[in-house]
PDB file of C-alpha atoms in Angstrom:
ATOM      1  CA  UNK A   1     -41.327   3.474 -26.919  1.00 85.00           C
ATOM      2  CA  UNK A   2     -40.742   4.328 -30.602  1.00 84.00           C
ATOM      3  CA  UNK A   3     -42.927   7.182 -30.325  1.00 88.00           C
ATOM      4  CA  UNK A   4     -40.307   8.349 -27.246  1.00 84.00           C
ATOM      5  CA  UNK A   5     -37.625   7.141 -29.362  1.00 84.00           C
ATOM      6  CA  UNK A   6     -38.208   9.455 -32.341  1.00 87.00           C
ATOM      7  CA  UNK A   7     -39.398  12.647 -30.285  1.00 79.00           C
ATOM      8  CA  UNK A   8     -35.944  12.372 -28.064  1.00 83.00           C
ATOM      9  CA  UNK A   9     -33.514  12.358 -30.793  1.00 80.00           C
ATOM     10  CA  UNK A  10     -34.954  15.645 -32.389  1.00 85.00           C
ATOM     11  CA  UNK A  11     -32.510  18.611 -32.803  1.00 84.00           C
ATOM     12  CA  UNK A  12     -34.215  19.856 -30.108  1.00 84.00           C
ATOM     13  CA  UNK A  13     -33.913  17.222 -27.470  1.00 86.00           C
ATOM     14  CA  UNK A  14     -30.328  16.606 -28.611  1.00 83.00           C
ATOM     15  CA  UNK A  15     -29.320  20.251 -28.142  1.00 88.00           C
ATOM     16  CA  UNK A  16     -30.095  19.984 -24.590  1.00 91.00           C
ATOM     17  CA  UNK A  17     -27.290  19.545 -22.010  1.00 93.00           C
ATOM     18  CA  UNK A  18     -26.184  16.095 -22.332  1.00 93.00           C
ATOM     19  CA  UNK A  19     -26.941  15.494 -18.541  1.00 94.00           C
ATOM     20  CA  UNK A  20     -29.981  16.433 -18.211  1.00 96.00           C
ATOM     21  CA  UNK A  21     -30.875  14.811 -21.609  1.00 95.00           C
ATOM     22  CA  UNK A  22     -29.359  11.464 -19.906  1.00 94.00           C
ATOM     23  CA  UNK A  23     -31.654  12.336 -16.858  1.00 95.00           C
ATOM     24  CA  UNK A  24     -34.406  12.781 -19.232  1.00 96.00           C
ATOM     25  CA  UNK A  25     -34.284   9.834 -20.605  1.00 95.00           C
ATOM     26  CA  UNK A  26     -34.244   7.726 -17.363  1.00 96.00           C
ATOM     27  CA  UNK A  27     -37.432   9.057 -16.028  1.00 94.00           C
ATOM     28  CA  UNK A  28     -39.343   8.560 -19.676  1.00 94.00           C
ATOM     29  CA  UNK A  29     -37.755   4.959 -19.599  1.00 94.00           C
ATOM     30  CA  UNK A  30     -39.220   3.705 -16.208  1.00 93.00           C
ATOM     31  CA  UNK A  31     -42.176   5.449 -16.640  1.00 92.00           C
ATOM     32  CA  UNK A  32     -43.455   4.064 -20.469  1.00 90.00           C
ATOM     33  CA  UNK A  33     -42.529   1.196 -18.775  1.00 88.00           C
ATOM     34  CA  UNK A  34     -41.504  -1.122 -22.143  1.00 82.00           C
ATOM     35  CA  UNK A  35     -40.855  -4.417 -20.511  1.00 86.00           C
ATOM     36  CA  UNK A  36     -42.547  -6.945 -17.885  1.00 83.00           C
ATOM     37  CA  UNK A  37     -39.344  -6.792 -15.625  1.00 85.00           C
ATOM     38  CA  UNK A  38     -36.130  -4.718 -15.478  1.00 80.00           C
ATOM     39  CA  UNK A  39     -37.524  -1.267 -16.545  1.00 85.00           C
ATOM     40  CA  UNK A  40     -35.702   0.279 -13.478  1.00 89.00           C
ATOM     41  CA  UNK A  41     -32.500  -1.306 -14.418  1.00 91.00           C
ATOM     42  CA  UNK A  42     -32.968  -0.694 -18.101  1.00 92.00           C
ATOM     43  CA  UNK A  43     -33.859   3.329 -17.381  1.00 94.00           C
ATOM     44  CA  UNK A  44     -30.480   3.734 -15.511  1.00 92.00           C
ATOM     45  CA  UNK A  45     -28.260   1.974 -17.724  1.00 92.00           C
ATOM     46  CA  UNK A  46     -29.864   4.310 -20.353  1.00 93.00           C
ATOM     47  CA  UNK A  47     -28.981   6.797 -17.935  1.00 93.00           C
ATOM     48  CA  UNK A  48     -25.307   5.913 -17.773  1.00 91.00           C
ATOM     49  CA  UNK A  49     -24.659   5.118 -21.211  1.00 90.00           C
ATOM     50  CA  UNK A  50     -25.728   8.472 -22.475  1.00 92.00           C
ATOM     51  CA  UNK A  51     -23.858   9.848 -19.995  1.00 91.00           C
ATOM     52  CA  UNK A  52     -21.148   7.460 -21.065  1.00 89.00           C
ATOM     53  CA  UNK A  53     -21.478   8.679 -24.705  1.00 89.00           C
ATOM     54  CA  UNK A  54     -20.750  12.602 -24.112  1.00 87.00           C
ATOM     55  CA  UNK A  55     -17.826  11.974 -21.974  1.00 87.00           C
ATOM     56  CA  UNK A  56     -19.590  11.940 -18.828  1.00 84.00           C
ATOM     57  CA  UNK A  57     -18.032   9.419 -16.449  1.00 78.00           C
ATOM     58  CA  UNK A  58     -16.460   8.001 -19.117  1.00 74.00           C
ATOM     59  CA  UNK A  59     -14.006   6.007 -16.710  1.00 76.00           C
ATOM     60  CA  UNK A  60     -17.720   5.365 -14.613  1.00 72.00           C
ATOM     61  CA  UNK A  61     -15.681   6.100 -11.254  1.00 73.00           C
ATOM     62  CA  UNK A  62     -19.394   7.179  -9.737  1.00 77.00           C
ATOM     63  CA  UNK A  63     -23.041   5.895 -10.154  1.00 79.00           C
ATOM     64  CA  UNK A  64     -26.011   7.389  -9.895  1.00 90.00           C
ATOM     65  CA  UNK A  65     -27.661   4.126  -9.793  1.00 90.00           C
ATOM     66  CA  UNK A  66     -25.636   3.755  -5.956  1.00 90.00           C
ATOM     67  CA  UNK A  67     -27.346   7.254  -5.073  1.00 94.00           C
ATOM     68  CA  UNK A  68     -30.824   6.236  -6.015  1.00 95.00           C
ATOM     69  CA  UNK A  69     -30.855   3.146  -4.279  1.00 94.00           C
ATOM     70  CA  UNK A  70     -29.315   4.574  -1.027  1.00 95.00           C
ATOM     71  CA  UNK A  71     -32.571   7.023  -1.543  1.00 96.00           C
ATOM     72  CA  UNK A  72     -34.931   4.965  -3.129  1.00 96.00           C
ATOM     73  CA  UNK A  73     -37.738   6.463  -0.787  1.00 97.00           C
ATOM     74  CA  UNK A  74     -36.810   9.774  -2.315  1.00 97.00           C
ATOM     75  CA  UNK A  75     -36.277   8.430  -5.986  1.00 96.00           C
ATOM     76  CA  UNK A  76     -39.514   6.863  -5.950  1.00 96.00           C
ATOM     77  CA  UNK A  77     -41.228  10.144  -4.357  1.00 97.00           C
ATOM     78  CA  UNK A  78     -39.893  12.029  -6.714  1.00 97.00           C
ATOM     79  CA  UNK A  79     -40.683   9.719 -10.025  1.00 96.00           C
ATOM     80  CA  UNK A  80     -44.635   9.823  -8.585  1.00 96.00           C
ATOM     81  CA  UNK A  81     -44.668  13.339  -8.184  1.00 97.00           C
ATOM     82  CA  UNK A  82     -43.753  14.612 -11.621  1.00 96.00           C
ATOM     83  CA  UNK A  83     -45.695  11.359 -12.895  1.00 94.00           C
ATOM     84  CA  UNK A  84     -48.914  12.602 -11.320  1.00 95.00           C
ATOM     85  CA  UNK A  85     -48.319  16.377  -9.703  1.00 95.00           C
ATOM     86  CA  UNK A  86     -46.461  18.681 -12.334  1.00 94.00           C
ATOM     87  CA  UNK A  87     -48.299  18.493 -15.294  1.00 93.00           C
ATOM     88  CA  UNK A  88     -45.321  16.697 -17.098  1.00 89.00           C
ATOM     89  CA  UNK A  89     -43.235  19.303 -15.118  1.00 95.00           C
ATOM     90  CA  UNK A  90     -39.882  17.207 -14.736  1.00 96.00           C
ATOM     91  CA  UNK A  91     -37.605  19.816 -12.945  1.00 97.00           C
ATOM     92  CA  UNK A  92     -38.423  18.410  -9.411  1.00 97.00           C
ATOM     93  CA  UNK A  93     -37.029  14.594 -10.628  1.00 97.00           C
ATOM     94  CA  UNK A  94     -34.155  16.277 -12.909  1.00 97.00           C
ATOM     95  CA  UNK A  95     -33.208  18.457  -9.577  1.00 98.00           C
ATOM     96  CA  UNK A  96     -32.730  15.361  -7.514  1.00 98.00           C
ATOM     97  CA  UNK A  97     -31.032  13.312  -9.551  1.00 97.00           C
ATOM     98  CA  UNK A  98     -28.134  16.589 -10.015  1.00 97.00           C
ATOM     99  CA  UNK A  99     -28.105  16.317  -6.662  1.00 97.00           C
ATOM    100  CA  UNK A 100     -26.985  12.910  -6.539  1.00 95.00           C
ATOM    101  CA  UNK A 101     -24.846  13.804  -9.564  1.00 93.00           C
ATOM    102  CA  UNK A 102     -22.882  16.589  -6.895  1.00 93.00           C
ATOM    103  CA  UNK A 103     -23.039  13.464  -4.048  1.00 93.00           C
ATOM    104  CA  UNK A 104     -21.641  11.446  -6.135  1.00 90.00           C
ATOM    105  CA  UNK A 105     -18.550  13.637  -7.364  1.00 89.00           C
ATOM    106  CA  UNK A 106     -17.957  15.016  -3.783  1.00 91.00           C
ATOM    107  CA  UNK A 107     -17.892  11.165  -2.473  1.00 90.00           C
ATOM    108  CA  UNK A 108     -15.202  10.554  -5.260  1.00 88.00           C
ATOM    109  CA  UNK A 109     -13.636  13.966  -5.016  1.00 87.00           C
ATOM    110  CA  UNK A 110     -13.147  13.066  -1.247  1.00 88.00           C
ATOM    111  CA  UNK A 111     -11.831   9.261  -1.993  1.00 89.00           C
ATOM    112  CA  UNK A 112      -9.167  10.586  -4.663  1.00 88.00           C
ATOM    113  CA  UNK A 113      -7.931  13.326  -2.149  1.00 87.00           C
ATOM    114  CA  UNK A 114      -7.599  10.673   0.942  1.00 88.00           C
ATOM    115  CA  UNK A 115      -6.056   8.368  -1.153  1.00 91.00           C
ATOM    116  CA  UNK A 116      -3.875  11.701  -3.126  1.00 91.00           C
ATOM    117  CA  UNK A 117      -3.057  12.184   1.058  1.00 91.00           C
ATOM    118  CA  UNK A 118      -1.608   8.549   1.624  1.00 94.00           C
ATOM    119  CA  UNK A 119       1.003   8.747  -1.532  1.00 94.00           C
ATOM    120  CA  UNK A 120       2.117  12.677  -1.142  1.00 94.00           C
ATOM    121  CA  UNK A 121       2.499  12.122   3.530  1.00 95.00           C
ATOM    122  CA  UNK A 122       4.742   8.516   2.293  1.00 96.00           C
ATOM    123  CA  UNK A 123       6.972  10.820  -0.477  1.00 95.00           C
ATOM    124  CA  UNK A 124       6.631  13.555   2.683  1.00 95.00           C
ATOM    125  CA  UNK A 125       7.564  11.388   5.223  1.00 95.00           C
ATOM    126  CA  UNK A 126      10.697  10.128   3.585  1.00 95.00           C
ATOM    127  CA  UNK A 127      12.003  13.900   2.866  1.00 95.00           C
ATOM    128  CA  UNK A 128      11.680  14.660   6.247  1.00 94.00           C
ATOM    129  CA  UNK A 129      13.644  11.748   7.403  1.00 95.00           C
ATOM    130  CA  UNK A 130      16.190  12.289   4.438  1.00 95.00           C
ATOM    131  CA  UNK A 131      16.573  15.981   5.665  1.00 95.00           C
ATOM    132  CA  UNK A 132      17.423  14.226   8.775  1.00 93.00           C
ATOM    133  CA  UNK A 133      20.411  11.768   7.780  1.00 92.00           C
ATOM    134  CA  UNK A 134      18.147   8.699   8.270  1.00 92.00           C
ATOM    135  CA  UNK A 135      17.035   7.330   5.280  1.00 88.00           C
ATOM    136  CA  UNK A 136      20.186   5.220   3.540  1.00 89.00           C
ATOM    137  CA  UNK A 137      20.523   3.399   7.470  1.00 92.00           C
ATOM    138  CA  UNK A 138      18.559   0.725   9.410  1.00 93.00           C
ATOM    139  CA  UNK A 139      16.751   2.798  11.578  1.00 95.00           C
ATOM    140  CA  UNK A 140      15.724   5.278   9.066  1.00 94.00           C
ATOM    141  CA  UNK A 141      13.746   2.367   6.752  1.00 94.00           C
ATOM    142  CA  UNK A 142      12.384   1.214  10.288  1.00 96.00           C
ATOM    143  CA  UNK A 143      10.956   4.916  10.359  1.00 96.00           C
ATOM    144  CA  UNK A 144       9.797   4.581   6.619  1.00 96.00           C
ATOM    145  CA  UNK A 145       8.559   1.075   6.850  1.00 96.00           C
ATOM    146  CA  UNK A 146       6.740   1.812  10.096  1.00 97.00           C
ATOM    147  CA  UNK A 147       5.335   5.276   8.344  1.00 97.00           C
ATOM    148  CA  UNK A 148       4.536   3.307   4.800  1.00 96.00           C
ATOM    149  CA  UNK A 149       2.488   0.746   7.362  1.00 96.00           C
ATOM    150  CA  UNK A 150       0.231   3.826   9.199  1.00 96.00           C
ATOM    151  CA  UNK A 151      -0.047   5.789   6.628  1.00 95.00           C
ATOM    152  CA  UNK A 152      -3.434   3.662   5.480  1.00 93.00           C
ATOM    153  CA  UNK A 153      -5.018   4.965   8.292  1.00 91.00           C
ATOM    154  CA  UNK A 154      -4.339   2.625  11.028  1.00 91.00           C
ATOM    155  CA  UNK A 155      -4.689   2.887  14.062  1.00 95.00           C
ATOM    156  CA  UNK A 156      -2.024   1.158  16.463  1.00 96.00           C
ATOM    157  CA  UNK A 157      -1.615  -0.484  20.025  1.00 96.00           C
ATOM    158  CA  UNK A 158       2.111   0.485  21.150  1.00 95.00           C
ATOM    159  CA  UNK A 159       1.360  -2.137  23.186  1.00 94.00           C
ATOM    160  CA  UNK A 160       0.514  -5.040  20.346  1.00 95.00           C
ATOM    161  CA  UNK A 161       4.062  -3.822  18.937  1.00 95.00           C
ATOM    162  CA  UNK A 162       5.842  -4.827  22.013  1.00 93.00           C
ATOM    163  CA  UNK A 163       4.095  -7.996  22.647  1.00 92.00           C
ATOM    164  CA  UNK A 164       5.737  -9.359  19.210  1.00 90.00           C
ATOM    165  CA  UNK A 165       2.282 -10.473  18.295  1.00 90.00           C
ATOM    166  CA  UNK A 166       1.621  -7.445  15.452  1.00 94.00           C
ATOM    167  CA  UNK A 167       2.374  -7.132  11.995  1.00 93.00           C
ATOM    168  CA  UNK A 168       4.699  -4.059  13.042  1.00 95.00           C
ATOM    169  CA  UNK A 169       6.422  -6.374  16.075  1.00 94.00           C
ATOM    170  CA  UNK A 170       8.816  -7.776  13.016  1.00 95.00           C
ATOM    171  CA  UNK A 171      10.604  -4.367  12.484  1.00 95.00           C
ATOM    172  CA  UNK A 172      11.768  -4.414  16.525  1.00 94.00           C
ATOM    173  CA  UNK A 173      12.559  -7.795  16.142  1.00 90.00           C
ATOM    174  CA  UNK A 174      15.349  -8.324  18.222  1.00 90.00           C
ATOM    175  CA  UNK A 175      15.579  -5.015  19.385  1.00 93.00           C
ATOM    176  CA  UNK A 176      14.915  -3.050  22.460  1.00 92.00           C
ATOM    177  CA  UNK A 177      11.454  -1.386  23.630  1.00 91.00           C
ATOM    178  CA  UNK A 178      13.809   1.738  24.273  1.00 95.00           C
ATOM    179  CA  UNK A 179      14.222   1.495  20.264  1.00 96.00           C
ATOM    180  CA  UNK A 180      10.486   1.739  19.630  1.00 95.00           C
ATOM    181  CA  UNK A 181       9.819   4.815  21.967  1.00 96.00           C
ATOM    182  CA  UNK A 182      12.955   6.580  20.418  1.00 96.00           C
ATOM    183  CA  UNK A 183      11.843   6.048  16.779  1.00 97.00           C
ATOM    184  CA  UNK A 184       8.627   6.980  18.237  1.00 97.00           C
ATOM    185  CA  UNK A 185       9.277  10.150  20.201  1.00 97.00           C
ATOM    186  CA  UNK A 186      11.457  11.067  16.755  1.00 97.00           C
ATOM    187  CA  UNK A 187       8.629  10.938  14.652  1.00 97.00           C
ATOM    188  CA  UNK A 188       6.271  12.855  16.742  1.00 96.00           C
ATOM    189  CA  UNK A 189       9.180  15.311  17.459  1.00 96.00           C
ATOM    190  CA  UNK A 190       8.513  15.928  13.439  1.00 95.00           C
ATOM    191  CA  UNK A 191       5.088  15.451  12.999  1.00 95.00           C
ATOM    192  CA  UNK A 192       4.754  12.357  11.434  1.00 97.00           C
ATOM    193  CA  UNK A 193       2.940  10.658  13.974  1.00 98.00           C
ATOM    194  CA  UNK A 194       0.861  11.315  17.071  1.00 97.00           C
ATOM    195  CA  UNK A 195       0.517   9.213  20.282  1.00 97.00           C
ATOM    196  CA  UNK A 196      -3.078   9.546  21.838  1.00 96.00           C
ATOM    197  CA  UNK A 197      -2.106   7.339  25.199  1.00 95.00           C
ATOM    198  CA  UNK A 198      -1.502   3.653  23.610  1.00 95.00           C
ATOM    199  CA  UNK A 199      -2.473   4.266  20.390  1.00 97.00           C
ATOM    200  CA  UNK A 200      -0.128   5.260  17.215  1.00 97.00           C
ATOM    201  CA  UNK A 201      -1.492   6.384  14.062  1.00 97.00           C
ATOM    202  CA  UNK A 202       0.229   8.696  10.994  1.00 97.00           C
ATOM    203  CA  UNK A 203      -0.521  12.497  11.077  1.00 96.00           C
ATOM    204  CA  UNK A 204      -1.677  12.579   7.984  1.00 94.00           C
ATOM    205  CA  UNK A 205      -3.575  15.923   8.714  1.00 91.00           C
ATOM    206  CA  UNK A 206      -0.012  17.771   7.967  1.00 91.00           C
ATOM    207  CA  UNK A 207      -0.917  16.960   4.490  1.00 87.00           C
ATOM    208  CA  UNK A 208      -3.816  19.372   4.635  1.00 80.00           C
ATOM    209  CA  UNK A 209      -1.581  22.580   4.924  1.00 74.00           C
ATOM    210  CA  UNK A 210      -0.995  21.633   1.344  1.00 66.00           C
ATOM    211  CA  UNK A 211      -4.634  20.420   0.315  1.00 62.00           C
ATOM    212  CA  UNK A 212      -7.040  23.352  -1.061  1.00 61.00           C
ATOM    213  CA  UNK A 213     -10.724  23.140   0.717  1.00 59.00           C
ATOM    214  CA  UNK A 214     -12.934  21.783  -1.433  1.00 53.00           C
ATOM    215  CA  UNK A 215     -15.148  24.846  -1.955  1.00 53.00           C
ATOM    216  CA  UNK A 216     -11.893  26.636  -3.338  1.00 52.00           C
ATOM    217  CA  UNK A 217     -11.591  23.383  -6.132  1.00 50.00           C
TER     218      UNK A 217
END
């Protein structure tokens, strides 16, 4: 290990791109193979500090430790081959593990822009009923409260909301089911919601007119 130690913090090794260095460093890790027990976890956390240490997933909002256990068949393939196969050729294990790296970011790219969706449709939501004279009166925050509610992707029973038994049954309280269907039928008259026979949910798709495809990010 001292021997690995020494070699990897050579100018050379150092110049190298600090991912695949970090990369590197995992697969030399588990394979010396330093300690009775832990090895795997001790290669990865290498992994992710060095990472950590040139600014990589500094704020560690991914791991690549989740992506080679959700393929361990494939991480494990991959450590044999270029263990007994390549001829200490490690571009087969370094190409899998970037390809976890790009899973990885495109799971969290994906997360940020759903949850990115959520805020901007609420801010949207409440412009459109603004533009409308509603917000400021009691059935405008109905609209917004009922919006804010759906706008985490659930999916509703219109029904559940008249039986008085759902969360959303305390904003009719006291009011009539001809309320409901006219907030309703106003919202879907602008987009803000769609009604798929008894179920409600937010159309938070008319978000995506303003959301660049991922390929063009």
């Amino acid at each position: 290990m001292g021997e690995f130690a020494k070699w990897f913090n050579t100018d050379a090794r150092v110049a190298w791109d600090p991912i695949i260095r970090a990369i590197v460093a995992h697969f030399y890790v588990v394979s010396i193979h330093p300690f009775g027990d832990g090895n795997g976890r001790t290669s990865r956390g290498v992994e992710s500090f060095l990472l950590y240490l040139a600014g990589v997933n500094a704020r560690s909002f991914y791991s690549l430790a989740n992506y080679y256990y959700q393929h361990r068949h494939e991480y494990v393939r991959f450590l044999d081959h270029v263990r007994f196969e390549t001829n200490g050729d490690l571009a087969p294990f370094v190409l899998f593990a970037l390809k976890g790296l790009v899973s990885e970011l495109q799971q969290v790219h994906a997360e940020v822009l759903t949850n990115v969706k959520r805020i901007a449709f609420r801010d949207y939501a409440r412009e459109e009923l603004a533009s409308h004279d509603k917000l400021g009166s009691s059935v405008g925050e109905r609209m917004s409260n009922l919006l804010v509610y759906l706008s985490d992707g659930e999916v509703v029973s219109l029904k559940a909301i008249r039986s008085g038994k759902h969360t959303l049954s305390g904003l009719y309280h006291k009011l009539t089911t001809k309320t409901l269907s006219r907030d309703i039928n106003f919202l879907r008259q602008h987009e803000l919601v769609i009604v798929e026979g008894d179920k409600l949910r937010a159309n938070l798709d008319v978000m995506t007119r303003y959301t660049p495809p991922l390929e063009s990010m």
